[in-house]
Every structure is written in structure tokens, then in C-alpha cells.
Short mmCIF file of C-alpha atoms in Angstrom, two decimals:
data_model
loop_
_atom_site.label_atom_id
_atom_site.label_comp_id
_atom_site.label_asym_id
_atom_site.label_seq_id
_atom_site.Cartn_x
_atom_site.Cartn_y
_atom_site.Cartn_z
CA MET A 1 0.00 0.00 0.00
CA THR A 2 1.08 3.55 -0.57
CA SER A 3 1.57 5.65 2.56
CA ILE A 4 -0.48 8.69 3.46
CA GLY A 5 2.82 10.48 3.81
CA GLY A 6 3.86 13.52 5.78
CA ALA A 7 2.06 14.81 8.82
CA ALA A 8 -1.25 13.13 8.06
CA GLN A 9 0.22 9.63 8.53
CA GLY A 10 -1.40 9.12 11.92
CA MET A 11 -4.87 10.46 11.14
CA VAL A 12 -6.20 6.97 10.41
CA ASP A 13 -4.57 3.70 11.46
CA TRP A 14 -5.23 1.87 8.21
CA ASN A 15 -3.77 -1.43 9.38
CA LEU A 16 -6.04 -1.34 12.41
CA ALA A 17 -9.01 -0.58 10.16
CA VAL A 18 -8.26 -3.73 8.14
CA ALA A 19 -7.70 -5.82 11.28
CA THR A 20 -10.92 -4.55 12.90
CA ALA A 21 -13.05 -5.15 9.81
CA THR A 22 -11.56 -8.61 9.28
CA ARG A 23 -12.22 -9.55 12.90
CA LEU A 24 -15.80 -8.26 12.96
CA VAL A 25 -17.06 -9.23 9.53
CA ARG A 26 -19.57 -12.03 9.63
CA PRO A 27 -18.51 -15.40 8.26
CA GLY A 28 -19.80 -16.30 4.84
CA PRO A 29 -22.22 -19.13 4.06
CA GLU A 30 -21.05 -22.64 4.76
CA VAL A 31 -19.47 -24.35 1.77
CA SER A 32 -17.04 -27.23 1.52
CA ARG A 33 -13.52 -26.72 0.21
CA ASP A 34 -14.46 -28.40 -3.07
CA GLU A 35 -17.59 -26.25 -3.39
CA ALA A 36 -15.55 -23.11 -2.77
CA ARG A 37 -13.05 -24.06 -5.50
CA ALA A 38 -15.89 -24.77 -7.92
CA ILE A 39 -17.62 -21.44 -7.15
CA VAL A 40 -14.42 -19.45 -7.68
CA ALA A 41 -13.72 -21.26 -10.95
CA GLU A 42 -17.27 -20.67 -12.18
CA LEU A 43 -17.17 -16.96 -11.34
CA ARG A 44 -13.93 -16.63 -13.29
CA ARG A 45 -15.48 -18.41 -16.29
CA HIS A 46 -18.57 -16.23 -16.15
CA ALA A 47 -16.46 -13.08 -15.86
CA LYS A 48 -14.55 -14.11 -18.97
CA SER A 49 -17.65 -15.01 -20.99
CA SER A 50 -19.33 -11.78 -19.89
CA GLU A 51 -16.67 -9.74 -21.69
CA GLU A 52 -17.92 -10.73 -25.15
CA HIS A 53 -21.59 -10.53 -24.17
CA VAL A 54 -21.20 -7.01 -22.78
CA ARG A 55 -18.99 -5.65 -25.55
CA SER A 56 -21.24 -7.06 -28.27
CA PHE A 57 -24.37 -5.59 -26.69
CA THR A 58 -22.89 -2.18 -25.83
CA LYS A 59 -20.80 -1.84 -29.02
CA MET A 60 -17.97 -0.54 -26.84
CA ALA A 61 -14.39 -1.28 -27.85
CA THR A 62 -11.93 -1.69 -25.01
CA ASP A 63 -8.36 -0.47 -24.79
CA ALA A 64 -5.91 -3.35 -24.18
CA ALA A 65 -3.43 -0.95 -22.58
CA HIS A 66 -5.99 -0.19 -19.85
CA ASP A 67 -7.14 -3.78 -19.31
CA THR A 68 -7.65 -4.75 -15.68
CA PRO A 69 -7.74 -8.08 -13.85
CA VAL A 70 -10.75 -9.84 -12.36
CA LEU A 71 -10.20 -10.95 -8.74
CA VAL A 72 -12.53 -13.34 -6.92
CA VAL A 73 -12.19 -12.37 -3.25
CA ASP A 74 -13.61 -13.17 0.16
CA ARG A 75 -14.90 -10.51 2.56
CA PRO A 76 -11.48 -9.69 4.09
CA GLY A 77 -10.07 -9.41 0.56
CA TRP A 78 -12.74 -6.85 -0.29
CA VAL A 79 -11.84 -4.91 2.86
CA ARG A 80 -8.14 -4.81 1.98
CA ALA A 81 -8.84 -3.62 -1.55
CA ASN A 82 -11.13 -0.84 -0.37
CA VAL A 83 -8.78 0.35 2.36
CA ALA A 84 -6.08 0.64 -0.32
CA GLY A 85 -8.48 2.74 -2.40
CA PHE A 86 -9.50 4.93 0.53
CA ARG A 87 -5.87 5.53 1.44
CA GLU A 88 -5.19 6.87 -2.02
CA VAL A 89 -8.29 8.98 -2.52
CA LEU A 90 -8.51 10.49 0.97
CA LYS A 91 -4.95 11.84 1.17
CA PRO A 92 -5.96 15.49 0.54
CA LEU A 93 -8.81 15.39 3.06
CA LEU A 94 -6.67 13.78 5.76
CA GLU A 95 -3.89 16.28 5.26
CA LYS A 96 -6.37 19.13 5.55
CA MET A 97 -7.80 17.61 8.73
CA HIS A 98 -4.28 17.33 10.12
CA GLU A 99 -3.64 21.01 9.42
CA ARG A 100 -6.73 21.91 11.46
CA ARG A 101 -5.97 19.43 14.18
CA GLY A 102 -3.89 21.79 16.26
CA GLY A 103 -6.51 24.52 16.63
CA GLY A 104 -9.91 24.54 18.27
CA ALA A 105 -11.79 22.03 20.35
CA GLY A 106 -12.43 19.72 17.41
CA GLY A 107 -8.77 19.44 16.51
CA ALA A 108 -7.79 18.89 20.12
CA MET A 109 -10.35 16.14 20.52
CA LEU A 110 -9.25 14.41 17.32
CA GLY A 111 -5.66 14.64 18.49
CA ALA A 112 -6.60 13.04 21.79
CA VAL A 113 -8.59 10.26 20.23
CA GLY A 114 -5.95 9.63 17.58
CA GLY A 115 -5.79 7.51 14.51
CA LYS A 116 -6.37 4.24 16.31
CA VAL A 117 -9.95 4.99 17.32
CA THR A 118 -10.63 6.36 13.85
CA GLY A 119 -9.18 3.17 12.40
CA VAL A 120 -11.42 1.03 14.62
CA GLU A 121 -14.51 3.02 13.65
CA LEU A 122 -13.67 2.83 9.93
CA GLY A 123 -13.09 -0.90 10.35
CA MET A 124 -16.54 -1.30 11.90
CA LEU A 125 -18.17 0.42 8.94
CA LEU A 126 -16.20 -1.68 6.46
CA SER A 127 -17.22 -4.86 8.27
CA PHE A 128 -20.85 -3.85 7.74
CA LEU A 129 -20.35 -3.22 4.03
CA ALA A 130 -18.13 -6.24 3.40
CA SER A 131 -21.02 -8.68 3.76
CA ARG A 132 -23.28 -6.76 1.37
CA VAL A 133 -21.27 -6.01 -1.78
CA LEU A 134 -21.59 -8.61 -4.57
CA GLY A 135 -19.04 -7.06 -6.89
CA GLN A 136 -17.19 -3.81 -7.40
CA TYR A 137 -14.93 -2.15 -9.92
CA GLU A 138 -12.22 -0.81 -7.61
CA THR A 139 -10.90 2.18 -9.51
CA PHE A 140 -8.22 4.12 -7.70
CA ALA A 141 -5.84 2.00 -5.63
CA PRO A 142 -2.42 1.40 -7.22
CA PRO A 143 -1.52 -2.20 -8.10
CA THR A 144 0.30 -4.33 -5.54
CA LYS A 145 1.50 -7.93 -5.46
CA GLU A 146 -1.50 -8.91 -3.34
CA LEU A 147 -3.99 -6.82 -5.32
CA PRO A 148 -2.84 -6.58 -8.95
CA GLY A 149 -4.32 -3.96 -11.25
CA SER A 150 -3.81 -2.27 -14.58
CA ALA A 151 -0.30 -1.04 -15.27
CA VAL A 152 -1.91 2.29 -16.19
CA GLY A 153 -3.17 3.66 -12.89
CA GLY A 154 -4.44 0.51 -11.23
CA GLY A 155 -8.03 -0.67 -11.34
CA ARG A 156 -9.48 -4.15 -10.85
CA LEU A 157 -12.81 -5.94 -10.80
CA LEU A 158 -13.70 -7.61 -7.50
CA LEU A 159 -16.25 -10.42 -7.25
CA VAL A 160 -17.09 -11.19 -3.60
CA ALA A 161 -17.80 -14.92 -3.72
CA PRO A 162 -19.37 -15.49 -0.26
CA ASN A 163 -21.81 -12.61 -0.75
CA ILE A 164 -22.90 -13.88 -4.15
CA VAL A 165 -23.52 -17.34 -2.68
CA HIS A 166 -25.39 -15.83 0.28
CA VAL A 167 -27.76 -13.83 -1.93
CA GLU A 168 -28.43 -16.62 -4.43
CA ARG A 169 -29.44 -18.85 -1.50
CA GLU A 170 -31.52 -16.12 0.13
CA LEU A 171 -33.41 -15.48 -3.12
CA ASP A 172 -33.69 -19.20 -3.88
CA VAL A 173 -32.67 -18.73 -7.52
CA ASP A 174 -30.61 -20.85 -9.90
CA PRO A 175 -27.03 -20.30 -8.65
CA HIS A 176 -25.36 -20.66 -12.05
CA ASP A 177 -27.72 -18.14 -13.65
CA PHE A 178 -27.36 -15.73 -10.74
CA ARG A 179 -23.55 -15.82 -10.85
CA LEU A 180 -23.54 -15.04 -14.57
CA TRP A 181 -26.13 -12.29 -14.05
CA VAL A 182 -23.93 -10.61 -11.43
CA CYS A 183 -20.87 -10.94 -13.66
CA LEU A 184 -22.70 -9.21 -16.53
CA HIS A 185 -23.36 -6.18 -14.31
CA GLU A 186 -19.81 -5.99 -12.98
CA GLU A 187 -18.20 -6.64 -16.37
CA THR A 188 -20.13 -3.65 -17.69
CA HIS A 189 -18.31 -1.46 -15.16
CA ARG A 190 -14.99 -2.98 -16.21
CA THR A 191 -15.84 -2.27 -19.85
CA GLN A 192 -16.79 1.32 -19.02
CA PHE A 193 -13.37 2.04 -17.53
CA THR A 194 -11.24 0.02 -19.96
CA GLY A 195 -13.18 1.28 -22.97
CA VAL A 196 -13.24 4.95 -21.89
CA PRO A 197 -9.66 5.66 -20.75
CA TRP A 198 -10.37 9.26 -19.69
CA LEU A 199 -13.15 8.21 -17.30
CA ARG A 200 -10.94 7.22 -14.38
CA ASP A 201 -8.93 10.46 -14.44
CA HIS A 202 -12.11 12.49 -14.77
CA LEU A 203 -13.69 10.85 -11.75
CA GLU A 204 -10.53 11.16 -9.70
CA GLY A 205 -10.29 14.84 -10.60
CA GLU A 206 -13.86 15.47 -9.52
CA ILE A 207 -13.35 13.62 -6.23
CA GLN A 208 -10.15 15.50 -5.49
CA SER A 209 -11.89 18.80 -6.28
CA PHE A 210 -14.67 17.82 -3.88
CA LEU A 211 -12.22 16.95 -1.11
CA GLY A 212 -10.14 20.06 -1.81
CA GLU A 213 -13.20 22.25 -1.20
CA THR A 214 -13.92 20.63 2.16
CA GLU A 215 -14.05 22.99 5.11
CA VAL A 216 -14.10 20.05 7.43
CA ASP A 217 -14.77 20.14 11.14
CA PRO A 218 -12.89 17.11 12.48
CA MET A 219 -15.31 16.74 15.39
CA THR A 220 -18.28 16.53 13.03
CA VAL A 221 -16.68 13.78 10.98
CA LEU A 222 -15.68 11.93 14.14
CA GLU A 223 -19.20 12.24 15.52
CA ARG A 224 -20.71 10.70 12.38
CA PHE A 225 -18.29 7.77 12.63
CA ARG A 226 -19.30 7.41 16.29
CA GLU A 227 -22.99 7.34 15.43
CA ALA A 228 -22.38 4.66 12.83
CA ALA A 229 -20.22 2.63 15.20
CA SER A 230 -22.86 2.98 17.92
CA ALA A 231 -25.54 1.73 15.54
CA LEU A 232 -23.38 -1.24 14.60
CA ALA A 233 -23.00 -2.03 18.28
CA GLY A 234 -26.81 -2.13 18.56
CA ASN A 235 -27.18 1.07 20.58
CA LYS A 236 -30.23 3.27 20.03
CA THR A 237 -29.87 6.87 19.00
CA ASP A 238 -31.14 9.63 21.24
CA ARG A 239 -34.37 9.91 19.22
CA GLU A 240 -36.46 6.89 18.38
CA ASP A 241 -37.53 8.52 15.12
CA ASP A 242 -33.96 9.25 14.04
CA ASP A 243 -33.47 8.30 10.38
CA GLY A 244 -29.69 8.28 10.54
CA GLY A 245 -29.19 12.00 9.96
CA PRO A 246 -27.16 13.38 7.06
CA SER A 247 -24.77 11.07 5.27
CA LEU A 248 -21.01 11.33 5.66
CA VAL A 249 -20.90 13.02 2.25
CA GLU A 250 -23.65 15.52 3.04
CA ILE A 251 -22.01 16.90 6.18
CA VAL A 252 -18.97 18.30 4.35
CA GLN A 253 -20.67 20.19 1.52
CA THR A 254 -19.85 23.77 0.63
CA PRO A 255 -21.68 25.48 -2.27
CA ALA A 256 -18.82 24.51 -4.60
CA GLN A 257 -18.99 20.94 -3.33
CA ARG A 258 -22.70 20.76 -4.05
CA GLU A 259 -21.98 21.54 -7.70
CA ILE A 260 -19.27 18.89 -7.85
CA LEU A 261 -21.46 16.38 -6.04
CA GLY A 262 -24.22 17.01 -8.56
CA ARG A 263 -21.85 16.10 -11.39
CA LEU A 264 -20.56 13.05 -9.54
CA THR A 265 -24.11 11.89 -8.81
CA ALA A 266 -24.96 12.16 -12.50
CA VAL A 267 -21.90 10.15 -13.54
CA MET A 268 -22.50 7.45 -10.95
CA SER A 269 -26.17 7.24 -11.96
CA LEU A 270 -25.05 6.81 -15.58
CA LEU A 271 -22.54 4.08 -14.73
CA GLU A 272 -24.87 2.13 -12.43
CA GLY A 273 -27.89 2.53 -14.67
CA HIS A 274 -25.91 1.50 -17.74
CA ALA A 275 -24.76 -1.66 -15.94
CA ASP A 276 -28.34 -2.54 -14.95
CA PHE A 277 -29.56 -1.87 -18.50
CA VAL A 278 -26.86 -4.07 -20.02
CA MET A 279 -27.43 -6.81 -17.46
CA ASP A 280 -31.12 -6.94 -18.37
CA GLY A 281 -30.47 -6.54 -22.09
CA VAL A 282 -28.01 -9.39 -22.33
CA GLY A 283 -29.76 -11.52 -19.73
CA PRO A 284 -32.62 -13.08 -21.73
CA ASP A 285 -30.21 -14.58 -24.28
CA VAL A 286 -27.75 -16.11 -21.82
CA VAL A 287 -29.49 -16.31 -18.42
CA PRO A 288 -32.62 -18.50 -18.73
CA SER A 289 -34.13 -17.48 -15.37
CA VAL A 290 -33.29 -13.77 -15.65
CA GLY A 291 -36.94 -12.71 -15.16
CA GLU A 292 -37.23 -14.50 -11.83
CA ILE A 293 -33.81 -13.28 -10.68
CA ARG A 294 -34.55 -9.67 -11.57
CA GLU A 295 -37.94 -9.66 -9.84
CA LYS A 296 -36.63 -11.20 -6.63
CA PHE A 297 -33.53 -9.00 -6.59
CA GLN A 298 -35.58 -5.82 -7.07
CA GLN A 299 -37.82 -6.85 -4.18
CA ARG A 300 -34.75 -7.39 -2.04
CA ARG A 301 -33.36 -3.96 -2.95
CA ALA A 302 -36.65 -2.22 -2.22
CA LYS A 303 -37.35 -4.04 1.03
CA GLY A 304 -34.01 -3.35 2.66
CA ALA A 305 -33.57 -4.90 6.07
CA SER A 306 -33.84 -3.83 9.68
CA ARG A 307 -34.14 -0.33 11.12
CA LEU A 308 -30.42 -0.54 11.89
CA ASP A 309 -29.64 -1.40 8.28
CA MET A 310 -31.79 1.49 7.05
CA ALA A 311 -30.10 3.96 9.40
CA LEU A 312 -26.64 2.87 8.29
CA ARG A 313 -27.63 3.01 4.62
CA LYS A 314 -28.72 6.61 5.18
CA LEU A 315 -25.55 7.50 7.07
CA LEU A 316 -23.27 6.02 4.40
CA GLY A 317 -25.28 7.38 1.49
CA LEU A 318 -26.31 3.91 0.29
CA ASP A 319 -29.92 4.98 -0.16
CA ALA A 320 -28.68 7.45 -2.77
CA LYS A 321 -26.90 4.60 -4.53
CA LEU A 322 -30.17 2.69 -4.83
CA ARG A 323 -31.75 5.72 -6.50
CA GLN A 324 -28.80 5.87 -8.88
CA TYR A 325 -29.56 2.37 -10.17
CA ARG A 326 -33.19 3.28 -10.83
CA ASP A 327 -32.73 6.78 -12.26
CA GLY A 328 -29.69 5.87 -14.33
CA GLU A 329 -31.34 2.82 -15.86
CA ARG A 330 -34.35 4.93 -16.89
CA PHE A 331 -32.01 7.47 -18.50
CA VAL A 332 -30.09 4.86 -20.49
CA ARG A 333 -33.25 3.07 -21.62
CA ALA A 334 -34.92 6.30 -22.77
CA VAL A 335 -31.85 7.44 -24.71
CA VAL A 336 -31.32 4.06 -26.40
CA ASP A 337 -35.02 3.97 -27.34
CA GLU A 338 -34.68 7.43 -28.88
CA VAL A 339 -31.31 7.31 -30.68
CA GLY A 340 -30.13 3.68 -30.51
CA MET A 341 -27.01 2.24 -28.90
CA ASP A 342 -24.63 4.12 -31.20
CA GLY A 343 -26.40 7.36 -30.35
CA PHE A 344 -26.25 6.59 -26.65
CA ASN A 345 -22.51 5.85 -26.89
CA ARG A 346 -21.84 9.49 -27.66
CA VAL A 347 -22.06 9.83 -23.88
CA TRP A 348 -18.51 8.43 -23.70
CA THR A 349 -16.99 11.03 -26.08
CA SER A 350 -15.67 13.41 -23.41
CA PRO A 351 -16.59 14.84 -20.00
CA ASN A 352 -18.68 17.44 -21.86
CA THR A 353 -21.01 14.75 -23.22
CA LEU A 354 -21.73 13.20 -19.83
CA PRO A 355 -25.28 13.89 -18.63
CA THR A 356 -25.92 16.48 -15.97
CA LYS A 357 -27.95 15.65 -12.90
CA SER A 358 -31.02 17.34 -14.42
CA GLU A 359 -30.52 15.46 -17.71
CA ILE A 360 -30.53 12.13 -15.86
CA ALA A 361 -34.08 13.03 -14.86
CA LYS A 362 -34.92 14.41 -18.35
CA PRO A 363 -33.13 12.24 -20.94
CA ALA A 364 -34.68 14.19 -23.83
CA ASP A 365 -32.67 17.24 -22.72
CA TRP A 366 -29.43 15.27 -23.06
CA VAL A 367 -30.45 13.98 -26.48
CA ALA A 368 -31.28 17.51 -27.61
CA ARG A 369 -28.02 18.97 -26.28
CA VAL A 370 -25.58 16.32 -27.45
CA HIS A 371 -27.20 15.24 -30.71
CA ARG A 372 -28.33 18.67 -31.85
CA LYS A 373 -24.84 20.05 -31.25
CA ALA A 374 -23.09 17.09 -32.87
CA ASP A 375 -25.42 16.90 -35.87
CA SER A 376 -25.71 20.62 -36.60
#
């Protein structure tokens, strides 16, 4: 892993975050050693076959120089990969927090608590997420021996085997169909980033601009971590009707950040919605039970889980992610219906052709802007 570097080194004990999450994460479903080997092998086969399915359907060519590996991981492996990504992306924010640490009550408190408590609290949140993610395109962490990535800036596709098995059993669906269905979604994300080489740098630039604008109060951030950790420990909040309060993203927004966040929300809605659209578009030809899987999975998404789960989803901004799937898929479907797949693919031309947040809600506005300008 790369180091935070400089004075901000001690703001978060990253090793402790990994150790805490690994210790607390729930064990996966029971499988024999032979079953585990077979599941991993099947996920790798499905990931490979998904490449051609996705690229044929989307008409997206990929850049071999930006190709990235597919890693089938367990829950601790997902934690390690995400900590590596957080380390890289959060450097500017942590350095800014360190600069403010010496002044004011918030900085004094953060100094007293130290990076170890912050590492424990981050580890608790990661342990919660590690049992829920089926797959993820991990974009930013540099490649390492343990977690290989593209030679051009890192990047790798993670398939979390125990979570996939858990959900396929919970939904009572055909496991082979479900595994391929998940791979189609995740391979779409891999195709987005390998086929659109500027996308990673654009996203990283937006995130760094967002973090650079942060006027962060260390005590506020620490308090939100505490509330999440308290919820994970099963403690009630002060108010029984508490819905989790603002998310960790929402508490650090300046006016400039709200503009950046609007652009990021639009891009993430596009990426997630495109993956859902492709997954459903390819599905009927290669996944016989796709209708049953989709219906049961949508019910699972909508239902959520316990009050605790709902509060944590709010805190971490996961409820916004669920909206991104729905709104983004509607945008992609409407545009493809209007101008076809080739017309939709103009979205990948440059950052200027990405939809705005308002255009995600009104796809006709994007079609008018991009196609009128390009065709005039």
C-alpha cells in the first residue's frame, strides 16, 4: 500500500481498520472446500464469458493498454482492496484535517482520540459493508502484489464470492444463472473504464476537487463515525424517530462541493444505470431465469432490512446509490429507445457529453443537447 505520507500519517490507522473489519465481519455461508473451489472457478469463467456478451451488446471497444484483472475475493479481501483505495483517494482530506488538528476544540479532541480509534470506527463500517457487496470495480488503488491492477493507474474488478452465494441462496434462484447475471453487471463497469480511458482520471479529478473544497470540522466527521459505530453495536440513537441524519458526504458540503457532487451523482447514476440496463439486455439470451432473478432481486433492494440497516444506509449514502440504479437505468433506456445504442454511446466522447444531474431526470434534454450540437 502507498503511505499517506507527511504529517497526516497518523490520522487513520489503516492497518487497524483492516484488522478490525476482518475480525468483525460475519462469516460467509457454509461451503465445503471443493464447493468453494468450484464457485471461484465458475465466477472466473462467467467473468470471462461476460466480456464478449457485454462488448457485443454495448458496441464498446476496449483499450488493451488499460485492461484490468478480475479478482474473486472473500470478505477480508474486499476490505483490503477498499482500504487501499480509501488511502489513495482520501490523502488530501486527511492532510487538511491534520492542518486543522492543532486549533480549536475539534482538533484537540481528534488529536486526543488519535488515529487508532478512527481506524477502529472505519473498520466497523467496512465490516458492515463487506457482507453486502456482490461485486465492485475498484478504480483508484495502485496495483500491488497482493492486489494486482492495470499497469496504467491501477483498477481491478472484485467479485465477492461469499456474498454472491449468500444472496443466491436467500433469493432461492438458480445459482449458475445468478452468478452469470452478477458478472454481466460488474463486467459492464470494467468495460466502461477500460473502454473509456479518460473516465478514471475524470472521476478522480472530480473527487479531489470535492475533497479540496472541504471545510471540514474534524469533530463533526468523528461524531458521524461514532454514530455509525454505535448503531453497529446495537445502541439506540437519542431519538427513536432518528433516520440516521445526514450522510457522511452531506455533512462536508460547501456550495462549490454541491456543484461537484451534482456532477458526480450524475456520472454514478449513468454508470450504475448502464450496468443494470446491459445486465437486463443481455440476460434473456444467456441467463434463462433472468426474469425471476430480476424480480426477486428488485424486491430485495426495495425491502431493505432492519431499522439498523436502514439507518446505516442513510448514514453512508447507500440509499442514494439505490436511487442511482433506478434513475440511471431509466435514462439509459430512454436514450437508447430514442437514438439507438450508437447514439447513446456518444455519452462516452468526453466529459462534456456526460449527462448532468437534471438530464438524468430528463433524458430528452441530453439527447437535444448532445445530438443537436453534434449533428448541426
